[in-house]
């Protein structure tokens, strides 16, 4: 390594000054230095100096920032830490690697903060009490691997960063961020959100395949890719991130993929979502806090469930490291934002690159913490999820050299209770499994299940069939409403989204069309203010005779108002695709429901409502004078016939009102 580069890193480690090392390509290491400022809100991230000139900032955004969206969390006070970059240089990767320390850092008193049986019990409770009660489709519950470390924090950071550069592949960012009293070192596989020249990109990753002895092969990967659980888990997180994309992008977002994310010890499946936006990148970050792959869905309720079942705050786990870089066309102080671009017509002055803080080791006050989580769905096996957390922790610890790499499998195994894999043998030479024709075909086949609307480019539709009509969409705490609103706009409607607690009497009475949206929970719950208000809105609107469309939770509430029974399903339909008859037309629709309206088999009418139900009596849709409803999510990527069914139901509501 050349002397100037070696001296720089040694001086950084010894000086106590804050710095960050980032690897985003195979050739260079970016070195960032500057001053640290802790701020309260994302809007306070100091993207401009006192003269208004744009500057570069690297921000560590903790999970507690979800409070900015009104979501629940254990608040540990972790700071929103900003490294205001004074110097940003690029060094040759090979030279940096050669000069970094390599002696392993010893751990003491190592182990999980929650034992295996206790974590398995949490999994059971979440499946039964949360998914089983309709609180959401999936939830990510974490536990932490902890240990005592005696090494100097900066030296530990450089050592672990070198180990990751040497032994991990496929990461989106490999990084070491060292500030006063806190170190974060990781290899994140997932870009949560980026914004470059007006193009917003999100990268939902889900499904984890732990490589067997000798490395992954097409044969061992095939069973994983064919897994219903893994496939549906990925579809659910894509739906959740499309909700976010629809909130920040004028064109709603388009899906490309699926792809394989191949890393040294794990392989994941992923999609890429892209759309266009003029929002300030801080606003984009706020509206996309945080990835469903590390929280669950729907997002607001996922935060509540996490707060109920996790025993301690998350710190930075599942937050992001956000690099705000001034755009070349940002100009000088005269173009600085007076507020945010969401409130003005000014173009954003910064691009954004923000990976999720997962596969990351944290060091503070001599204690190492490696948080890991498992995505819990209706199919989850408690001990399988225990095994997933072991595998993820062992992958991080082995990659940073904190445990011998020939012991990674031993750390990942769970006696005889989980599907542990033997990684004691050296892995085969890395090769791209995605290039295998059979694997590529198996991946591509997944898209045959998805809605073409979200796979194809989406031109604006000013001449849509419902052009000139207006709609108020009531958000019942599930941001599927953003996707629903986007589809309604595509049909030509002028749409306004209103949270359930802000809907006024004028909205209920005067709106040309009211669309009551989906939400979590039991529609029969008499103690819920949200359920009470949604019942009021649905009942008053139906009684007025003015056009009404009700979706999922609101369909259940409308069904109750019509006089139908409500009951829990024997098995929740969370992320389930079904083909059902909707008034004489078969429709492939995605379902996210735990409760259903039910009639006697063969019933076709109840009062003034026509009923679409299956042979068991489960009701999938209603329609009557001025109203229509559907149990499924026509806006979901799982709804191949979503747009045509949405147009049919909205047209019915608009054209049959008294």
XYZ file of C-alpha atoms in Angstrom:
658
model
C 0.000 0.000 0.000
C 1.363 3.428 -0.800
C 2.582 5.490 2.136
C 0.054 8.363 1.926
C -2.909 5.974 1.961
C -1.460 3.897 4.788
C -0.704 7.013 6.813
C -4.237 8.325 6.303
C -5.911 5.208 7.664
C -3.492 4.916 10.585
C -3.987 8.559 11.446
C -7.755 8.175 11.254
C -7.724 5.190 13.591
C -5.460 6.931 16.094
C -6.928 10.434 15.995
C -10.354 9.758 17.413
C -11.830 11.838 14.589
C -14.989 10.551 12.898
C -14.662 8.827 9.538
C -16.380 6.400 7.211
C -15.060 3.837 4.744
C -17.453 2.716 2.008
C -17.026 0.143 -0.748
C -19.633 0.435 -3.505
C -17.663 -1.099 -6.369
C -14.858 -3.585 -6.918
C -12.135 -1.020 -7.487
C -12.224 1.742 -4.870
C -12.731 2.516 -1.211
C -14.334 5.867 -0.424
C -12.962 7.646 2.643
C -15.205 10.304 4.194
C -14.119 12.643 6.982
C -15.710 15.679 8.572
C -17.662 16.838 11.617
C -20.554 15.072 13.319
C -23.883 16.758 14.048
C -26.778 14.966 15.762
C -30.223 16.223 14.738
C -33.804 15.449 15.764
C -35.648 15.109 12.459
C -34.897 14.058 8.910
C -35.794 17.577 7.798
C -32.949 18.831 10.029
C -30.252 16.911 8.149
C -27.933 19.809 7.224
C -27.722 19.538 3.450
C -26.685 23.185 3.093
C -24.149 25.338 4.874
C -24.848 28.757 6.381
C -24.548 30.392 2.954
C -27.040 27.958 1.412
C -24.430 26.024 -0.579
C -25.168 22.268 -0.865
C -22.855 19.878 0.965
C -22.454 16.134 1.288
C -23.815 14.362 4.379
C -23.684 10.741 5.539
C -26.515 10.105 8.016
C -27.026 7.127 10.316
C -30.809 6.966 10.659
C -32.027 4.935 13.659
C -35.239 2.933 13.753
C -36.713 5.372 16.275
C -37.215 7.911 13.453
C -40.433 6.047 12.584
C -41.901 8.362 15.224
C -41.830 11.027 12.511
C -44.580 9.078 10.771
C -46.513 8.650 13.996
C -45.543 4.989 14.357
C -44.784 3.197 17.627
C -41.322 2.139 18.775
C -39.179 1.515 21.825
C -37.374 4.857 21.973
C -33.747 4.417 23.010
C -32.720 7.953 22.059
C -30.297 6.716 19.386
C -29.207 9.890 17.600
C -29.862 10.719 13.986
C -26.132 11.122 13.428
C -24.831 13.187 10.521
C -21.266 13.164 9.279
C -21.007 16.467 7.391
C -18.368 15.591 4.847
C -15.391 17.891 4.547
C -13.227 15.499 2.501
C -14.285 12.611 0.289
C -11.512 10.734 -1.467
C -11.294 7.426 -3.326
C -8.414 5.005 -2.730
C -7.557 1.843 -4.672
C -9.284 -1.099 -3.012
C -6.253 -3.395 -3.239
C -3.992 -0.854 -1.546
C -6.472 -0.206 1.252
C -6.979 -3.917 1.809
C -3.265 -4.542 2.112
C -2.851 -1.851 4.751
C -5.741 -2.726 7.064
C -5.175 -4.744 10.278
C -5.888 -8.464 10.023
C -5.477 -9.864 13.552
C -8.875 -11.290 14.661
C -10.678 -9.454 17.444
C -11.438 -11.725 20.403
C -14.976 -11.981 21.816
C -15.992 -12.737 25.410
C -19.302 -13.821 26.931
C -20.870 -14.292 23.528
C -24.435 -15.427 22.890
C -27.983 -14.374 22.024
C -29.839 -12.037 24.353
C -32.976 -14.191 23.896
C -32.564 -17.967 24.099
C -33.853 -20.239 21.338
C -36.922 -21.509 23.170
C -37.993 -18.012 24.142
C -37.587 -16.783 20.564
C -39.559 -19.773 19.228
C -42.316 -18.901 21.707
C -42.373 -15.304 20.409
C -42.772 -16.678 16.881
C -45.760 -18.780 17.982
C -47.407 -15.819 19.679
C -46.958 -13.535 16.670
C -48.480 -16.126 14.316
C -51.424 -16.811 16.637
C -52.074 -13.404 18.172
C -51.065 -11.011 15.396
C -51.350 -12.713 11.998
C -54.179 -14.858 13.395
C -56.135 -11.753 14.444
C -55.670 -9.931 11.170
C -53.070 -7.454 12.425
C -50.939 -7.933 9.317
C -49.472 -10.234 6.700
C -45.931 -10.612 8.045
C -43.745 -9.283 10.814
C -39.997 -9.202 11.430
C -38.986 -9.870 15.030
C -35.320 -9.578 15.920
C -32.945 -10.771 18.594
C -29.328 -9.735 19.196
C -26.100 -11.692 19.317
C -23.912 -9.888 21.853
C -20.350 -10.163 23.149
C -17.727 -8.195 25.061
C -14.812 -6.742 23.056
C -11.610 -5.321 24.547
C -10.084 -3.925 21.338
C -9.830 -0.255 20.416
C -13.078 0.565 18.564
C -11.403 2.148 15.530
C -8.968 -0.757 15.179
C -11.854 -3.222 15.489
C -13.725 -1.311 12.777
C -10.756 -1.421 10.379
C -10.174 -5.113 11.126
C -13.778 -6.109 10.507
C -13.998 -3.931 7.405
C -10.962 -5.709 5.951
C -12.484 -9.105 6.735
C -15.705 -8.166 4.952
C -13.796 -6.958 1.901
C -11.918 -10.243 1.786
C -14.661 -12.722 2.564
C -18.043 -11.250 1.612
C -19.362 -10.799 -1.906
C -22.542 -9.449 -3.421
C -23.033 -6.640 -0.890
C -24.607 -3.387 -2.015
C -22.500 -1.432 0.492
C -19.610 -2.656 2.597
C -18.842 -0.010 5.198
C -17.252 1.050 8.463
C -18.590 4.168 10.167
C -16.693 5.371 13.232
C -17.985 8.229 15.369
C -17.541 9.157 19.009
C -18.712 6.253 21.148
C -20.191 4.265 18.273
C -18.966 1.955 15.500
C -21.029 0.348 12.726
C -19.444 -2.168 10.339
C -21.442 -4.158 7.818
C -22.072 -5.549 4.372
C -25.663 -4.654 3.530
C -27.122 -6.631 0.631
C -30.040 -4.293 0.182
C -30.441 -0.798 -1.179
C -33.513 0.443 0.617
C -34.000 3.562 -1.484
C -31.972 5.711 -3.838
C -32.818 8.862 -5.770
C -30.636 9.876 -8.682
C -31.554 12.600 -11.152
C -35.225 12.238 -10.301
C -35.361 8.427 -10.522
C -36.263 6.674 -7.263
C -35.229 3.036 -6.866
C -36.153 0.536 -4.171
C -34.806 -2.992 -3.895
C -37.005 -5.380 -1.889
C -35.108 -8.544 -0.976
C -36.693 -11.511 0.739
C -36.125 -15.223 1.102
C -32.883 -16.618 2.530
C -31.102 -19.709 1.182
C -28.168 -20.822 3.359
C -25.489 -22.413 1.209
C -24.712 -26.078 1.860
C -21.248 -27.621 2.014
C -19.254 -26.839 -1.102
C -21.417 -23.844 -1.996
C -24.782 -23.367 -3.662
C -25.621 -25.295 -6.829
C -28.510 -25.124 -9.258
C -29.860 -28.336 -7.778
C -29.797 -27.157 -4.151
C -31.228 -23.765 -5.096
C -34.170 -25.139 -7.070
C -36.097 -26.352 -4.017
C -35.689 -22.961 -2.349
C -36.950 -21.106 -5.429
C -39.957 -23.433 -5.680
C -40.941 -22.825 -2.036
C -44.429 -21.309 -1.645
C -43.406 -19.641 1.624
C -40.323 -17.991 0.130
C -42.156 -16.876 -3.005
C -45.122 -15.376 -1.169
C -42.805 -13.711 1.343
C -41.081 -11.876 -1.514
C -44.379 -10.889 -3.148
C -45.634 -9.446 0.145
C -42.611 -7.194 0.611
C -42.840 -6.039 -3.012
C -46.453 -5.053 -2.377
C -45.397 -3.159 0.740
C -42.618 -1.255 -1.029
C -44.914 -0.439 -3.947
C -47.127 1.301 -1.384
C -44.155 3.536 -0.593
C -43.259 4.045 -4.252
C -46.831 5.067 -5.036
C -46.606 7.671 -2.266
C -43.400 9.321 -3.545
C -43.474 8.717 -7.315
C -45.829 10.360 -9.765
C -45.830 7.238 -11.949
C -46.353 4.816 -9.088
C -43.355 2.603 -9.741
C -42.554 -0.278 -12.057
C -41.272 -3.740 -11.107
C -38.313 -5.450 -12.763
C -36.952 -8.845 -11.821
C -36.922 -11.169 -10.028
C -33.184 -11.521 -9.568
C -30.851 -13.488 -7.346
C -28.729 -11.682 -4.753
C -25.783 -14.068 -4.432
C -23.532 -13.573 -1.415
C -20.758 -15.656 0.098
C -22.888 -17.740 2.457
C -26.447 -16.758 1.577
C -28.533 -16.219 -1.548
C -31.662 -14.065 -1.610
C -34.348 -13.271 -4.170
C -35.117 -9.670 -5.081
C -37.030 -7.270 -7.278
C -36.150 -3.714 -8.308
C -38.784 -0.951 -8.279
C -38.321 2.347 -10.123
C -40.331 5.528 -10.502
C -39.887 9.274 -10.923
C -40.137 11.903 -8.186
C -39.297 15.555 -7.565
C -39.461 15.275 -3.787
C -36.607 16.370 -1.562
C -34.586 13.219 -0.747
C -35.254 13.729 2.971
C -38.984 13.555 2.217
C -38.435 10.410 0.154
C -36.565 8.874 3.068
C -39.324 9.816 5.525
C -42.104 8.375 3.364
C -40.197 5.093 2.930
C -39.290 4.496 6.595
C -38.558 1.609 6.795
C -38.215 -1.493 4.635
C -40.921 -4.153 5.114
C -38.186 -6.777 4.769
C -37.038 -5.767 8.267
C -40.339 -4.600 9.780
C -43.388 -6.258 8.216
C -46.668 -5.152 6.690
C -48.760 -3.134 6.881
C -46.008 -0.852 8.081
C -47.795 1.129 10.785
C -49.187 -1.950 12.483
C -45.872 -3.769 12.040
C -44.232 -1.122 14.210
C -46.896 -1.665 16.871
C -46.374 -5.435 16.761
C -42.599 -5.012 16.993
C -43.077 -2.838 20.070
C -45.282 -5.510 21.665
C -42.946 -8.445 21.050
C -39.378 -7.129 21.002
C -37.910 -6.639 24.446
C -35.507 -3.795 23.713
C -35.076 -0.871 21.289
C -33.630 -1.549 17.860
C -30.989 1.157 17.783
C -29.864 1.443 14.157
C -30.975 -2.052 13.128
C -33.421 -1.792 10.187
C -32.681 1.935 9.825
C -30.501 3.190 6.991
C -27.135 4.722 6.244
C -28.087 7.599 3.948
C -25.525 9.360 1.777
C -26.792 12.699 0.433
C -24.578 13.906 -2.425
C -24.959 17.337 -4.088
C -26.017 17.044 -7.686
C -23.740 18.485 -10.333
C -26.621 20.676 -11.543
C -27.591 21.812 -8.021
C -26.067 25.228 -8.488
C -25.087 27.610 -5.701
C -26.810 29.170 -2.721
C -29.502 30.750 -4.863
C -30.920 27.249 -5.490
C -30.878 26.111 -1.859
C -34.188 24.808 -0.587
C -36.159 27.109 1.653
C -38.122 24.124 2.864
C -38.387 20.904 0.906
C -39.102 20.189 -2.709
C -42.411 18.648 -1.698
C -43.571 22.135 -0.809
C -42.051 23.919 -3.811
C -41.424 23.414 -7.502
C -37.658 23.454 -7.013
C -35.657 20.468 -8.223
C -33.894 18.479 -5.492
C -30.328 19.606 -4.886
C -29.077 16.200 -3.707
C -29.063 12.587 -4.803
C -29.634 9.883 -2.198
C -28.119 6.433 -1.688
C -29.454 4.590 1.376
C -28.777 0.920 2.142
C -30.635 -0.842 4.949
C -28.670 -1.338 8.147
C -28.744 -5.124 8.279
C -25.857 -7.637 8.304
C -24.166 -5.079 10.500
C -22.093 -5.294 13.697
C -22.286 -2.448 16.214
C -19.713 -1.666 18.876
C -20.356 0.755 21.744
C -18.884 0.857 25.244
C -16.928 -2.334 24.609
C -19.998 -4.377 23.669
C -20.555 -5.949 20.258
C -24.150 -6.292 19.036
C -25.268 -8.121 15.886
C -29.068 -7.790 15.492
C -30.787 -10.380 13.266
C -34.439 -10.977 12.465
C -36.710 -13.492 10.784
C -39.784 -12.711 8.692
C -42.782 -14.408 10.282
C -45.673 -15.391 8.000
C -48.608 -17.735 8.358
C -46.459 -20.684 7.152
C -43.607 -20.027 9.593
C -42.148 -22.881 11.645
C -40.888 -21.524 14.989
C -37.694 -23.567 15.003
C -37.068 -22.828 11.347
C -37.167 -19.112 12.180
C -34.829 -19.722 15.125
C -32.488 -21.387 12.652
C -32.697 -18.424 10.290
C -31.536 -16.034 13.014
C -28.640 -18.358 13.849
C -27.650 -18.531 10.199
C -27.767 -14.758 9.745
C -25.775 -14.058 12.913
C -23.196 -16.699 12.033
C -22.887 -15.252 8.540
C -22.033 -11.794 9.908
C -19.724 -13.089 12.637
C -17.906 -15.409 10.263
C -17.571 -12.707 7.615
C -15.967 -10.221 10.032
C -13.720 -12.930 11.472
C -15.261 -12.703 14.939
C -15.683 -16.475 14.931
C -13.515 -18.908 12.952
C -15.001 -19.338 9.524
C -14.788 -23.111 9.779
C -17.164 -22.840 12.765
C -19.890 -20.871 11.013
C -22.021 -23.973 10.486
C -21.575 -24.977 14.112
C -22.855 -21.595 15.248
C -25.764 -21.808 12.768
C -26.855 -25.311 13.791
C -29.616 -25.819 16.313
C -28.968 -29.280 17.709
C -31.427 -31.439 15.747
C -34.285 -28.949 15.673
C -33.603 -26.719 12.681
C -32.586 -27.266 9.126
C -28.929 -26.524 9.798
C -26.434 -26.833 6.970
C -22.828 -27.943 7.073
C -20.492 -25.213 5.929
C -17.328 -26.734 7.382
C -16.044 -27.637 3.922
C -14.605 -24.868 1.770
C -17.067 -23.318 -0.654
C -16.794 -23.910 -4.361
C -15.475 -21.156 -6.572
C -18.132 -18.431 -6.820
C -20.240 -18.556 -9.944
C -23.450 -16.813 -10.905
C -26.295 -19.266 -10.467
C -28.624 -16.755 -12.106
C -26.854 -17.552 -15.396
C -28.057 -21.162 -15.230
C -30.915 -21.450 -17.788
C -33.129 -23.556 -15.505
C -32.684 -21.152 -12.580
C -33.359 -18.156 -14.836
C -36.522 -19.798 -16.148
C -37.707 -20.675 -12.636
C -37.194 -17.076 -11.522
C -38.927 -15.619 -14.579
C -41.901 -17.928 -14.101
C -42.802 -16.082 -10.912
C -43.940 -13.073 -12.940
C -46.707 -15.095 -14.582
C -48.547 -14.754 -11.264
C -48.236 -10.966 -11.123
C -50.293 -8.021 -12.366
C -49.099 -6.711 -15.719
C -50.059 -3.212 -14.549
C -47.051 -3.075 -12.209
C -44.670 -4.888 -14.579
C -45.223 -2.636 -17.590
C -44.355 1.043 -18.068
C -47.177 3.227 -16.780
C -47.939 6.220 -18.905
C -50.262 8.782 -17.368
C -53.885 8.308 -18.308
C -55.573 11.731 -18.615
C -58.035 10.153 -21.062
C -58.901 7.225 -18.783
C -62.475 5.915 -18.903
C -63.389 7.800 -15.710
C -61.715 11.082 -16.643
C -63.098 14.097 -14.845
C -64.555 12.187 -11.882
C -63.335 12.821 -8.323
C -62.720 10.439 -5.435
C -61.796 10.598 -1.753
C -59.863 7.511 -0.608
C -60.109 6.811 3.129
C -56.866 5.381 4.551
C -57.642 2.925 7.372
C -53.932 2.530 8.271
C -52.821 0.415 5.337
C -50.913 2.256 2.647
C -52.277 -0.063 0.020
C -54.425 3.049 -0.399
C -51.514 4.756 -2.186
C -51.461 1.979 -4.797
C -55.244 2.036 -5.030
C -55.191 5.804 -5.534
C -52.558 5.432 -8.250
C -54.721 2.925 -10.114
C -57.772 5.171 -9.781
C -55.755 8.062 -11.225
C -54.750 5.773 -14.073
C -58.470 5.329 -14.767
C -58.741 9.109 -14.995
C -60.075 10.075 -11.554
C -58.829 13.027 -9.519
C -57.963 11.380 -6.179
C -57.375 12.677 -2.668
C -56.254 10.376 0.186
C -57.535 11.226 3.683
C -56.572 9.355 6.895
C -59.591 7.827 8.673
C -59.358 10.191 11.638
C -59.346 13.283 9.391
C -62.349 12.441 7.245
C -64.925 15.227 7.631
C -68.692 15.196 7.370
C -68.297 17.156 4.130
C -66.058 14.408 2.710
C -68.625 11.733 3.536
C -71.547 13.771 2.208
C -70.161 15.636 -0.791
C -67.407 13.573 -2.422
C -68.380 12.282 -5.852
C -66.959 8.855 -4.962
C -65.806 7.626 -1.551
C -63.383 4.693 -1.565
C -63.046 3.185 1.918
C -59.751 1.367 2.038
C -58.173 -1.635 3.750
C -56.607 -1.807 7.190
C -55.461 -4.243 9.857
C -57.453 -5.669 12.748
C -60.783 -7.223 13.655
C -63.720 -5.348 12.073
C -65.908 -6.470 14.997
C -63.694 -4.830 17.642
C -65.952 -2.474 19.651
C -63.012 -0.917 21.499
C -61.193 0.346 18.392
C -61.668 4.032 17.563
C -60.539 3.285 14.016
C -63.160 0.564 13.527
C -65.865 2.774 15.026
C -65.032 5.661 12.702
C -64.783 3.414 9.635
C -68.221 1.972 10.463
C -69.615 5.500 10.697
C -68.135 6.485 7.322
C -69.332 3.354 5.520
C -72.812 3.425 7.083
C -73.410 7.138 6.491
C -72.135 7.020 2.922
C -74.244 3.976 2.005
C -77.319 5.549 3.589
C -76.786 8.700 1.505
C -77.027 6.727 -1.733
C -73.879 8.441 -3.027
C -71.276 6.253 -4.831
C -69.186 4.075 -2.479
C -66.466 1.468 -3.042
C -65.251 -0.564 -0.038
C -62.061 -2.651 -0.037
C -60.987 -5.499 2.302
C -61.552 -4.275 5.887
C -64.111 -1.780 4.609
C -65.795 -4.550 2.570
C -66.217 -6.464 5.828
C -67.688 -3.385 7.525
C -70.055 -2.819 4.592
C -71.046 -6.502 4.728
C -71.910 -6.089 8.402
C -73.995 -3.012 7.563
C -75.849 -5.011 4.893
C -76.606 -7.683 7.507
C -74.040 -10.390 6.760
C -72.156 -12.373 9.385
C -68.439 -11.792 9.961
C -66.136 -14.604 11.047
C -62.416 -15.405 11.241
C -61.016 -17.673 8.553
C -59.708 -21.062 9.617
C -56.415 -20.091 7.938
C -55.521 -16.416 7.285
C -55.371 -15.389 3.638
C -52.302 -13.183 4.017
C -50.569 -12.805 0.655
C -52.748 -15.469 -0.981
C -53.665 -15.396 -4.680
C -57.061 -16.819 -5.604
C -59.244 -16.885 -8.703
C -62.809 -16.027 -7.695
C -66.051 -15.235 -9.479
C -66.906 -11.529 -9.325
C -70.433 -11.222 -10.656
C -70.014 -13.592 -13.556
C -66.386 -12.847 -14.390
C -63.474 -14.922 -13.022
C -60.789 -12.707 -11.485
C -57.314 -13.552 -10.198
C -56.943 -11.427 -7.058
C -54.532 -11.113 -4.135
C -56.001 -11.490 -0.642
C -54.708 -10.171 2.686
C -57.537 -11.012 5.066
C -58.010 -12.890 8.309
C -61.770 -12.247 8.553
C -64.518 -12.790 6.012
C -68.171 -11.982 5.463
C -70.180 -15.198 5.203
C -73.585 -16.211 3.861
C -75.432 -19.496 3.542
C -74.083 -21.398 0.519
C -75.996 -20.488 -2.613
C -77.094 -17.051 -1.362
C -77.030 -14.491 -4.169
C -78.930 -11.547 -2.648
C -79.265 -10.014 0.807
C -81.549 -6.992 0.969
C -80.536 -4.604 -1.803
C -77.093 -6.196 -2.168
C -76.046 -8.733 -4.795
C -73.568 -11.208 -3.321
C -70.560 -12.881 -4.977
C -69.536 -15.824 -2.777
C -67.857 -19.205 -3.134
C -69.411 -22.606 -2.484
C -68.630 -22.347 1.240
C -70.400 -19.006 1.565
C -67.329 -16.775 1.928
C -68.209 -13.433 0.331
C -65.747 -11.943 -2.158
C -67.758 -8.961 -3.424
C -70.999 -7.024 -3.006
C -72.824 -4.585 -5.216
C -76.047 -2.650 -4.943
C -77.522 0.752 -5.754
C -74.580 3.161 -5.627
C -72.167 0.825 -3.861
C -69.743 -2.009 -4.525
C -67.115 -3.812 -2.471
C -64.390 -6.411 -2.780
C -62.604 -8.529 -0.201
C -59.346 -8.805 -2.167
C -56.769 -6.119 -2.912
C -57.255 -5.161 -6.559
C -54.173 -2.939 -6.252
C -51.854 -5.786 -5.191
C -49.201 -7.171 -7.525
C -50.977 -10.500 -6.976
C -54.144 -9.183 -8.660
C -53.652 -10.025 -12.316
C -57.224 -8.946 -13.004
C -57.126 -6.040 -10.571
C -57.480 -3.122 -12.957
C -60.369 -4.521 -14.981
C -62.202 -5.533 -11.807
C -61.574 -2.133 -10.213
C -62.970 -0.362 -13.267
C -66.071 -2.606 -13.238
C -66.814 -1.979 -9.556
C -66.140 1.765 -9.623
C -68.257 2.170 -12.752
C -71.091 0.262 -11.083
C -70.954 2.494 -7.988
C -70.907 5.667 -10.098
C -73.669 4.682 -12.505
C -76.200 3.012 -10.195
C -76.508 5.632 -7.465
C -80.134 6.680 -6.958
